[in-house]
Amino acid sequence: MARKLGVLLVSSMLAGCAAAGPGPAAPTPPPAPESTPESAPESAPESVPVSVTPAAAPPSRPRCSGKAEPGDVNGDGYADLAFVRTGADWRERAQLVVVHGSARGLDPATAYVAGDGAMSGEVPPQFADLDGDGCADVVIPDRSLMIFWGGRGPAAVLPYGSHSGVADLDGDAAADLLATTSRPDGTGGRLVRLHGPFTRSGEPARRSGRPLPEGEWPGRMVTDPYGPDLVVYGPDDGEQAHAWLLTGEDFREVATGSSAVFGDFDGDGRRDVAIGDSGARNNEPGMETEDPSVEGITRVFYGGADREPQVLDGVRGSLHAGDLTGDGADDLVSGEVIGMHARVVGGAEILTGSPAGVRRPGLSFSHRGPERGPAGKRLKDWERGSIRTWSVGDHDGDGRAEVIRVWQGGPGRARFWRVDGAGATLQVFDLAGKGG
């Protein structure tokens, strides 16, 4: 029997989200700005990571049946890892690499190349069972919208790019694909809805669409794979953008901030969304700062009509979500730790979900990449600390999700850490690059 993957799969519509602005006081007030996140307890020194070269082709096709669990491409009940590694230069096509989960966590020995395509590696893949066969498919909304059926190629390629994603917009339990396109007259944009289930050629059961908010042209999109909602961003010039939340048929401008993630942070069965400062800045003279209502601010909009947005000061960077503790409430993972005087290079922060909302201060932890790169060159500290949170999933089937972080040392190497809800590193392994 498939094991629980620790992600709450309740799809209900967000309602009553307040408009943007500093916002009223949160149900659980954040601490004073000088408060800093707690640190994870010291872990034992890391042993030499296992290093593997992914197999050149997928294993035999699994038997898929029943309902696909989140992130499980081979139907064994464990969440899998999907990672895009890029070539040495623009002439070399990127590859999708899949690593299967197991009772011991991710198993590097199962790593294989699922296929290749026009992918940049900047966008973590999404998982959804688009054809309803009981195994999750890998969706990569990047230079084009690519679908690797059951985590294997060849991919179906649809004429959409990074402005797309996966959600169950109509609530029929069949995953949908959504994308934004420009109007022919250039006056604005349109939201395209491709309703599942899909054929293996990428043909949807039906199509629909609606205009984007008045005056907005197609921007980046963040979708909820486990719910009916999405965030569409307005135009930006390298800084933080205006975020529009779609619930039902209504767009609502809710905040300014280029990071967003959906989850159930208070465990009430309704979907919530966190929107915050990604840290990106326009590098033109005089444009390096943001308004105080945006700088280092993340807001959590709760699905209940009686909840005001929770304002988190000092939380910025990439945002991810998952139930790391198994208590039924998703936790918020921030990709950047901000201390009193400096940011922690290679750091991340876990903010625990609870019935009262996301709790502060969070739990901080950090990693460093290897001292030397694939060519043997000694790396600078900032190169070693160029680590990002890649995904969150329950890879060992214990009902508690884990955080996956990655250091990319060019096409020759990628190092992964699997981290639990207490900030402890459970696993470290390397994937060799092409020809590695």
Short mmCIF file of C-alpha atoms in Angstrom, two decimals:
data_model
loop_
_atom_site.label_atom_id
_atom_site.label_comp_id
_atom_site.label_asym_id
_atom_site.label_seq_id
_atom_site.Cartn_x
_atom_site.Cartn_y
_atom_site.Cartn_z
CA MET A 1 0.00 0.00 0.00
CA ALA A 2 1.33 3.40 -0.89
CA ARG A 3 2.68 5.29 2.07
CA LYS A 4 1.43 8.71 3.01
CA LEU A 5 3.65 11.38 1.48
CA GLY A 6 2.96 14.00 4.10
CA VAL A 7 1.40 16.66 1.91
CA LEU A 8 -2.11 17.77 2.75
CA LEU A 9 -4.23 17.44 -0.40
CA VAL A 10 -7.23 19.59 0.38
CA SER A 11 -8.35 21.79 -2.51
CA SER A 12 -10.55 24.65 -1.38
CA MET A 13 -10.76 28.17 -2.62
CA LEU A 14 -9.12 31.09 -0.88
CA ALA A 15 -11.56 33.76 0.20
CA GLY A 16 -11.46 37.12 1.87
CA CYS A 17 -7.82 37.95 1.11
CA ALA A 18 -7.06 41.53 2.08
CA ALA A 19 -5.60 44.08 -0.28
CA ALA A 20 -1.90 44.90 -0.39
CA GLY A 21 -0.25 47.19 2.12
CA PRO A 22 1.45 46.90 5.48
CA GLY A 23 -1.68 45.09 6.68
CA PRO A 24 -3.31 44.80 10.11
CA ALA A 25 -1.63 42.99 12.95
CA ALA A 26 -1.25 39.27 12.43
CA PRO A 27 -3.05 36.74 14.61
CA THR A 28 0.37 35.82 15.94
CA PRO A 29 2.39 39.05 15.92
CA PRO A 30 5.91 38.73 14.54
CA PRO A 31 8.78 39.47 16.91
CA ALA A 32 10.65 42.75 16.94
CA PRO A 33 12.98 43.23 13.95
CA GLU A 34 16.07 42.55 16.06
CA SER A 35 14.88 39.00 16.79
CA THR A 36 16.83 36.38 14.87
CA PRO A 37 15.88 32.84 13.87
CA GLU A 38 16.85 29.98 16.11
CA SER A 39 19.64 27.78 14.81
CA ALA A 40 19.41 24.05 14.21
CA PRO A 41 21.50 21.95 16.57
CA GLU A 42 24.99 21.11 15.37
CA SER A 43 25.05 18.01 13.20
CA ALA A 44 27.81 15.46 13.06
CA PRO A 45 30.46 16.27 10.44
CA GLU A 46 29.36 15.21 6.98
CA SER A 47 30.92 12.04 5.66
CA VAL A 48 32.20 11.94 2.09
CA PRO A 49 29.07 12.18 -0.06
CA VAL A 50 28.13 9.29 -2.33
CA SER A 51 28.79 10.29 -5.95
CA VAL A 52 26.90 8.65 -8.79
CA THR A 53 26.57 9.10 -12.54
CA PRO A 54 22.91 8.80 -13.59
CA ALA A 55 22.02 5.92 -15.89
CA ALA A 56 21.67 6.98 -19.51
CA ALA A 57 18.08 5.72 -19.78
CA PRO A 58 15.06 5.13 -17.52
CA PRO A 59 14.45 1.73 -15.93
CA SER A 60 11.63 -0.51 -17.13
CA ARG A 61 8.26 1.19 -17.13
CA PRO A 62 6.45 0.79 -13.77
CA ARG A 63 2.88 -0.38 -13.36
CA CYS A 64 0.82 2.63 -12.40
CA SER A 65 -2.60 2.24 -10.82
CA GLY A 66 -4.86 4.05 -8.44
CA LYS A 67 -4.35 7.65 -7.44
CA ALA A 68 -0.92 9.19 -7.97
CA GLU A 69 0.72 10.39 -4.76
CA PRO A 70 2.45 13.79 -4.88
CA GLY A 71 5.80 13.63 -6.62
CA ASP A 72 5.72 9.83 -7.12
CA VAL A 73 6.58 9.03 -10.74
CA ASN A 74 6.92 5.25 -10.34
CA GLY A 75 3.94 4.48 -8.10
CA ASP A 76 5.84 3.01 -5.13
CA GLY A 77 4.49 5.51 -2.57
CA TYR A 78 7.67 7.57 -2.13
CA ALA A 79 8.22 11.09 -3.48
CA ASP A 80 10.92 11.29 -6.14
CA LEU A 81 13.40 14.02 -7.06
CA ALA A 82 13.37 15.65 -10.49
CA PHE A 83 16.35 17.82 -11.32
CA VAL A 84 17.40 19.70 -14.47
CA ARG A 85 21.12 19.80 -15.16
CA THR A 86 22.43 22.04 -17.90
CA GLY A 87 25.19 21.50 -20.43
CA ALA A 88 28.60 23.13 -20.66
CA ASP A 89 27.30 25.78 -23.10
CA TRP A 90 24.17 26.87 -24.93
CA ARG A 91 24.66 24.31 -27.70
CA GLU A 92 24.17 21.36 -25.35
CA ARG A 93 20.62 20.41 -24.43
CA ALA A 94 19.75 20.21 -20.75
CA GLN A 95 18.79 16.88 -19.19
CA LEU A 96 16.05 15.90 -16.77
CA VAL A 97 17.44 13.59 -14.08
CA VAL A 98 15.13 11.61 -11.78
CA VAL A 99 16.12 10.01 -8.45
CA HIS A 100 13.61 7.67 -6.78
CA GLY A 101 12.63 7.81 -3.14
CA SER A 102 12.77 4.79 -0.81
CA ALA A 103 12.31 3.82 2.83
CA ARG A 104 15.85 5.18 3.38
CA GLY A 105 15.19 8.43 1.54
CA LEU A 106 16.42 9.32 -1.92
CA ASP A 107 18.36 6.47 -3.49
CA PRO A 108 21.15 7.90 -5.70
CA ALA A 109 21.71 4.45 -7.23
CA THR A 110 18.34 4.81 -8.98
CA ALA A 111 19.28 8.09 -10.72
CA TYR A 112 18.60 8.11 -14.46
CA VAL A 113 18.35 10.53 -17.36
CA ALA A 114 14.66 10.87 -18.20
CA GLY A 115 15.15 12.92 -21.35
CA ASP A 116 16.44 16.22 -22.64
CA GLY A 117 15.07 19.46 -24.02
CA ALA A 118 15.18 23.24 -24.09
CA MET A 119 15.39 23.80 -20.33
CA SER A 120 17.45 26.30 -18.37
CA GLY A 121 17.52 24.56 -15.00
CA GLU A 122 16.30 27.73 -13.28
CA VAL A 123 12.76 26.45 -12.73
CA PRO A 124 12.26 23.42 -10.44
CA PRO A 125 9.96 20.85 -12.09
CA GLN A 126 6.39 20.38 -10.92
CA PHE A 127 4.60 17.05 -10.43
CA ALA A 128 1.04 16.16 -11.47
CA ASP A 129 -0.76 13.12 -12.84
CA LEU A 130 -1.98 14.77 -16.03
CA ASP A 131 -3.15 11.62 -17.84
CA GLY A 132 -4.74 9.92 -14.81
CA ASP A 133 -2.69 6.69 -15.00
CA GLY A 134 -1.74 6.67 -11.30
CA CYS A 135 1.86 7.88 -11.69
CA ALA A 136 2.91 11.51 -11.42
CA ASP A 137 4.22 13.25 -14.52
CA VAL A 138 7.02 15.81 -14.49
CA VAL A 139 6.06 19.26 -15.78
CA ILE A 140 8.75 21.82 -16.58
CA PRO A 141 7.46 25.34 -17.33
CA ASP A 142 10.68 26.84 -18.67
CA ARG A 143 11.73 27.89 -22.17
CA SER A 144 8.80 25.79 -23.29
CA LEU A 145 6.20 23.80 -21.37
CA MET A 146 7.46 20.21 -21.31
CA ILE A 147 5.68 17.12 -19.94
CA PHE A 148 7.71 13.99 -19.18
CA TRP A 149 5.08 11.27 -18.79
CA GLY A 150 5.78 9.18 -15.69
CA GLY A 151 9.19 10.85 -15.38
CA ARG A 152 10.48 9.66 -18.77
CA GLY A 153 10.85 11.03 -22.27
CA PRO A 154 10.28 11.83 -24.99
CA ALA A 155 8.50 14.87 -23.66
CA ALA A 156 5.33 16.42 -24.97
CA VAL A 157 6.11 20.07 -25.76
CA LEU A 158 3.39 22.72 -25.57
CA PRO A 159 3.74 26.27 -26.93
CA TYR A 160 3.97 27.95 -23.53
CA GLY A 161 6.96 28.92 -21.42
CA SER A 162 7.80 30.00 -17.89
CA HIS A 163 4.46 31.80 -17.54
CA SER A 164 2.64 28.52 -16.89
CA GLY A 165 2.01 25.91 -14.20
CA VAL A 166 -0.19 23.16 -12.74
CA ALA A 167 -3.36 23.55 -10.65
CA ASP A 168 -6.78 21.93 -10.32
CA LEU A 169 -8.58 25.12 -11.25
CA ASP A 170 -12.05 23.63 -11.67
CA GLY A 171 -11.88 21.32 -8.63
CA ASP A 172 -12.70 18.11 -10.55
CA ALA A 173 -9.62 16.21 -9.20
CA ALA A 174 -8.00 16.27 -12.67
CA ALA A 175 -4.88 18.44 -12.84
CA ASP A 176 -5.04 21.37 -15.26
CA LEU A 177 -2.33 23.36 -17.02
CA LEU A 178 -2.49 27.14 -17.01
CA ALA A 179 -0.56 29.70 -19.01
CA THR A 180 -0.63 33.38 -19.88
CA THR A 181 -0.46 34.69 -23.42
CA SER A 182 -0.41 38.13 -25.05
CA ARG A 183 -3.44 39.54 -26.79
CA PRO A 184 -2.97 39.96 -30.53
CA ASP A 185 -3.38 43.74 -30.29
CA GLY A 186 -0.76 44.02 -27.52
CA THR A 187 -3.19 45.68 -25.08
CA GLY A 188 -2.88 43.06 -22.37
CA GLY A 189 -2.87 39.36 -21.65
CA ARG A 190 -5.08 36.33 -21.33
CA LEU A 191 -5.13 33.35 -18.98
CA VAL A 192 -5.33 30.07 -20.92
CA ARG A 193 -6.81 27.05 -19.15
CA LEU A 194 -6.07 23.55 -20.41
CA HIS A 195 -8.34 21.19 -18.49
CA GLY A 196 -7.25 17.64 -17.68
CA PRO A 197 -7.06 14.77 -18.17
CA PHE A 198 -4.57 14.96 -21.06
CA THR A 199 -3.61 12.61 -23.85
CA ARG A 200 0.05 11.64 -24.21
CA SER A 201 0.38 14.17 -27.03
CA GLY A 202 -0.55 16.92 -24.57
CA GLU A 203 -4.11 17.42 -25.82
CA PRO A 204 -6.42 18.57 -22.97
CA ALA A 205 -9.97 17.41 -22.34
CA ARG A 206 -11.11 20.97 -23.09
CA ARG A 207 -9.87 24.55 -23.23
CA SER A 208 -11.11 27.79 -21.71
CA GLY A 209 -9.71 31.21 -20.88
CA ARG A 210 -10.26 34.67 -19.47
CA PRO A 211 -8.58 38.08 -19.59
CA LEU A 212 -5.84 39.02 -17.16
CA PRO A 213 -6.40 42.03 -14.89
CA GLU A 214 -6.94 45.23 -16.86
CA GLY A 215 -3.72 46.76 -18.10
CA GLU A 216 -1.49 43.80 -17.18
CA TRP A 217 0.51 41.86 -19.75
CA PRO A 218 1.61 38.26 -19.27
CA GLY A 219 3.90 37.86 -16.28
CA ARG A 220 5.35 35.01 -14.26
CA MET A 221 2.86 32.60 -12.70
CA VAL A 222 2.87 30.59 -9.46
CA THR A 223 0.26 27.83 -9.26
CA ASP A 224 -1.03 25.51 -6.54
CA PRO A 225 -0.63 21.87 -7.65
CA TYR A 226 -2.92 20.77 -4.81
CA GLY A 227 -5.62 23.43 -5.11
CA PRO A 228 -7.57 25.67 -7.46
CA ASP A 229 -5.63 28.91 -7.05
CA LEU A 230 -2.79 30.80 -8.71
CA VAL A 231 -0.76 33.99 -8.49
CA VAL A 232 0.01 36.04 -11.59
CA TYR A 233 2.64 38.75 -11.47
CA GLY A 234 2.46 42.07 -13.24
CA PRO A 235 5.39 43.56 -15.16
CA ASP A 236 8.70 44.17 -13.42
CA ASP A 237 12.14 45.42 -14.34
CA GLY A 238 14.23 43.17 -12.13
CA GLU A 239 12.60 44.24 -8.89
CA GLN A 240 9.57 43.08 -6.90
CA ALA A 241 6.33 42.82 -8.88
CA HIS A 242 2.66 43.29 -8.07
CA ALA A 243 0.99 39.95 -7.32
CA TRP A 244 -2.57 39.17 -8.38
CA LEU A 245 -4.37 36.24 -6.71
CA LEU A 246 -7.03 34.36 -8.67
CA THR A 247 -9.71 32.66 -6.57
CA GLY A 248 -12.69 31.40 -8.51
CA GLU A 249 -13.27 33.93 -11.27
CA ASP A 250 -11.89 37.00 -9.51
CA PHE A 251 -8.40 38.49 -9.62
CA ARG A 252 -7.36 40.47 -6.55
CA GLU A 253 -4.15 42.47 -6.21
CA VAL A 254 -2.87 41.33 -2.84
CA ALA A 255 0.78 42.26 -2.35
CA THR A 256 4.09 43.21 -3.90
CA GLY A 257 6.74 40.52 -3.89
CA SER A 258 8.17 38.10 -6.43
CA SER A 259 8.21 34.95 -4.28
CA ALA A 260 5.06 32.94 -3.67
CA VAL A 261 4.03 29.48 -2.50
CA PHE A 262 0.73 27.80 -1.61
CA GLY A 263 0.13 25.59 1.43
CA ASP A 264 -2.16 25.00 4.39
CA PHE A 265 -0.16 26.81 7.05
CA ASP A 266 -2.82 26.75 9.79
CA GLY A 267 -4.00 23.17 9.16
CA ASP A 268 -7.67 24.10 8.72
CA GLY A 269 -8.06 22.29 5.39
CA ARG A 270 -8.17 25.49 3.34
CA ARG A 271 -5.39 26.60 1.04
CA ASP A 272 -3.28 29.63 1.99
CA VAL A 273 -0.62 31.53 0.09
CA ALA A 274 2.60 33.27 1.17
CA ILE A 275 3.85 36.14 -1.00
CA GLY A 276 7.10 37.94 -0.27
CA ASP A 277 10.26 39.75 -1.23
CA SER A 278 12.40 37.46 -3.40
CA GLY A 279 15.47 39.64 -2.90
CA ALA A 280 15.73 40.54 -6.61
CA ARG A 281 16.54 44.19 -7.27
CA ASN A 282 16.76 46.48 -10.28
CA ASN A 283 20.49 47.23 -10.56
CA GLU A 284 20.08 50.61 -12.25
CA PRO A 285 21.42 53.60 -10.26
CA GLY A 286 19.02 54.65 -7.53
CA MET A 287 16.86 51.52 -7.96
CA GLU A 288 18.60 49.08 -5.58
CA THR A 289 16.14 49.46 -2.71
CA GLU A 290 12.47 48.67 -2.16
CA ASP A 291 9.74 50.43 -0.20
CA PRO A 292 9.72 49.55 3.54
CA SER A 293 6.38 47.79 3.03
CA VAL A 294 8.15 45.43 0.59
CA GLU A 295 11.78 45.21 1.80
CA GLY A 296 12.24 41.88 3.60
CA ILE A 297 8.48 41.42 4.04
CA THR A 298 6.48 38.22 3.45
CA ARG A 299 2.71 38.13 3.89
CA VAL A 300 0.64 35.01 4.51
CA PHE A 301 -2.94 35.19 3.22
CA TYR A 302 -5.15 32.63 4.93
CA GLY A 303 -8.07 30.86 3.29
CA GLY A 304 -10.59 31.76 5.96
CA ALA A 305 -12.70 34.86 5.39
CA ASP A 306 -12.12 35.98 8.99
CA ARG A 307 -8.31 35.99 8.87
CA GLU A 308 -6.18 39.04 8.18
CA PRO A 309 -2.85 38.55 6.38
CA GLN A 310 0.05 37.73 8.66
CA VAL A 311 3.04 40.01 8.15
CA LEU A 312 6.48 38.41 8.54
CA ASP A 313 9.33 40.91 8.82
CA GLY A 314 12.83 39.78 7.81
CA VAL A 315 11.69 36.84 5.65
CA ARG A 316 12.76 36.95 2.03
CA GLY A 317 14.17 34.81 -0.72
CA SER A 318 12.63 31.76 -2.38
CA LEU A 319 9.61 30.22 -0.66
CA HIS A 320 8.65 26.53 -0.38
CA ALA A 321 6.04 24.69 1.67
CA GLY A 322 5.33 21.23 3.05
CA ASP A 323 4.38 19.43 6.24
CA LEU A 324 7.82 18.80 7.76
CA THR A 325 6.51 17.73 11.18
CA GLY A 326 3.54 15.54 10.20
CA ASP A 327 1.08 17.57 12.26
CA GLY A 328 -1.27 18.40 9.37
CA ALA A 329 -0.12 22.01 8.98
CA ASP A 330 2.33 22.97 6.25
CA ASP A 331 5.56 24.70 7.23
CA LEU A 332 7.08 27.62 5.33
CA VAL A 333 10.68 27.35 4.13
CA SER A 334 12.45 30.61 3.31
CA GLY A 335 15.55 30.50 1.15
CA GLU A 336 17.45 33.24 2.92
CA VAL A 337 18.31 33.80 6.59
CA ILE A 338 18.63 37.44 7.66
CA GLY A 339 20.48 38.04 10.94
CA MET A 340 21.05 41.30 12.80
CA HIS A 341 24.02 42.40 10.71
CA ALA A 342 24.34 40.09 7.70
CA ARG A 343 22.67 37.44 5.65
CA VAL A 344 23.74 33.84 6.16
CA VAL A 345 25.31 32.60 2.94
CA GLY A 346 23.85 29.23 1.97
CA GLY A 347 21.23 29.55 4.72
CA ALA A 348 17.54 28.71 4.92
CA GLU A 349 14.83 29.10 7.54
CA ILE A 350 11.91 26.87 8.55
CA LEU A 351 8.86 28.66 9.94
CA THR A 352 6.53 26.14 11.55
CA GLY A 353 2.83 26.10 10.71
CA SER A 354 0.26 26.01 13.50
CA PRO A 355 -3.46 26.67 14.08
CA ALA A 356 -2.52 30.27 14.94
CA GLY A 357 -0.50 30.67 11.73
CA VAL A 358 3.18 30.61 10.85
CA ARG A 359 5.29 30.83 14.02
CA ARG A 360 8.31 33.07 14.57
CA PRO A 361 11.19 32.97 15.10
CA GLY A 362 12.02 30.24 12.64
CA LEU A 363 14.68 27.56 12.68
CA SER A 364 17.74 28.44 10.60
CA PHE A 365 20.31 26.12 9.05
CA SER A 366 22.97 26.46 6.38
CA HIS A 367 25.20 24.42 4.10
CA ARG A 368 28.41 24.91 2.18
CA GLY A 369 29.40 23.43 -1.12
CA PRO A 370 32.70 21.56 -1.60
CA GLU A 371 35.97 23.46 -1.28
CA ARG A 372 36.93 22.75 -4.88
CA GLY A 373 34.98 22.71 -8.12
CA PRO A 374 34.86 19.85 -10.66
CA ALA A 375 38.09 21.09 -12.32
CA GLY A 376 39.92 21.16 -8.97
CA LYS A 377 39.87 24.95 -8.66
CA ARG A 378 39.48 26.24 -5.10
CA LEU A 379 36.11 27.95 -4.77
CA LYS A 380 35.48 31.32 -3.13
CA ASP A 381 33.20 31.37 -0.10
CA TRP A 382 30.29 32.86 -2.02
CA GLU A 383 30.64 30.14 -4.66
CA ARG A 384 30.53 27.43 -1.99
CA GLY A 385 27.49 29.10 -0.48
CA SER A 386 25.57 29.43 -3.75
CA ILE A 387 22.99 26.93 -2.56
CA ARG A 388 19.26 26.99 -3.17
CA THR A 389 16.26 25.15 -1.81
CA TRP A 390 15.08 23.00 -4.69
CA SER A 391 11.94 21.22 -3.46
CA VAL A 392 10.03 19.80 -0.50
CA GLY A 393 8.62 16.25 -0.38
CA ASP A 394 8.30 13.07 1.69
CA HIS A 395 11.00 10.92 0.13
CA ASP A 396 11.13 8.22 2.83
CA GLY A 397 7.37 7.78 3.32
CA ASP A 398 7.28 8.50 7.05
CA GLY A 399 4.52 11.12 6.78
CA ARG A 400 6.91 14.04 7.23
CA ALA A 401 8.27 15.98 4.27
CA GLU A 402 11.94 16.91 3.88
CA VAL A 403 13.70 19.89 2.32
CA ILE A 404 15.96 19.25 -0.68
CA ARG A 405 18.76 21.77 -1.22
CA VAL A 406 21.24 21.81 -4.09
CA TRP A 407 24.66 23.24 -4.95
CA GLN A 408 25.45 23.35 -8.65
CA GLY A 409 29.10 23.44 -9.65
CA GLY A 410 28.56 23.80 -13.37
CA PRO A 411 27.78 20.90 -15.71
CA GLY A 412 30.23 18.61 -13.95
CA ARG A 413 28.64 18.31 -10.52
CA ALA A 414 25.61 18.86 -8.29
CA ARG A 415 25.46 18.21 -4.54
CA PHE A 416 22.19 17.56 -2.73
CA TRP A 417 21.25 17.74 0.94
CA ARG A 418 18.07 16.20 2.39
CA VAL A 419 17.05 18.04 5.57
CA ASP A 420 14.33 17.25 8.12
CA GLY A 421 12.00 19.61 9.97
CA ALA A 422 14.50 20.04 12.81
CA GLY A 423 17.13 21.36 10.37
CA ALA A 424 19.23 18.18 10.61
CA THR A 425 20.91 16.92 7.45
CA LEU A 426 19.75 13.36 6.78
CA GLN A 427 21.56 12.69 3.53
CA VAL A 428 24.21 14.16 1.21
CA PHE A 429 25.03 12.91 -2.28
CA ASP A 430 26.57 14.13 -5.54
CA LEU A 431 25.32 13.64 -9.07
CA ALA A 432 28.09 13.65 -11.66
CA GLY A 433 27.51 15.73 -14.74
CA LYS A 434 27.61 14.82 -18.41
CA GLY A 435 30.78 12.90 -19.04
CA GLY A 436 31.48 13.00 -15.29
#
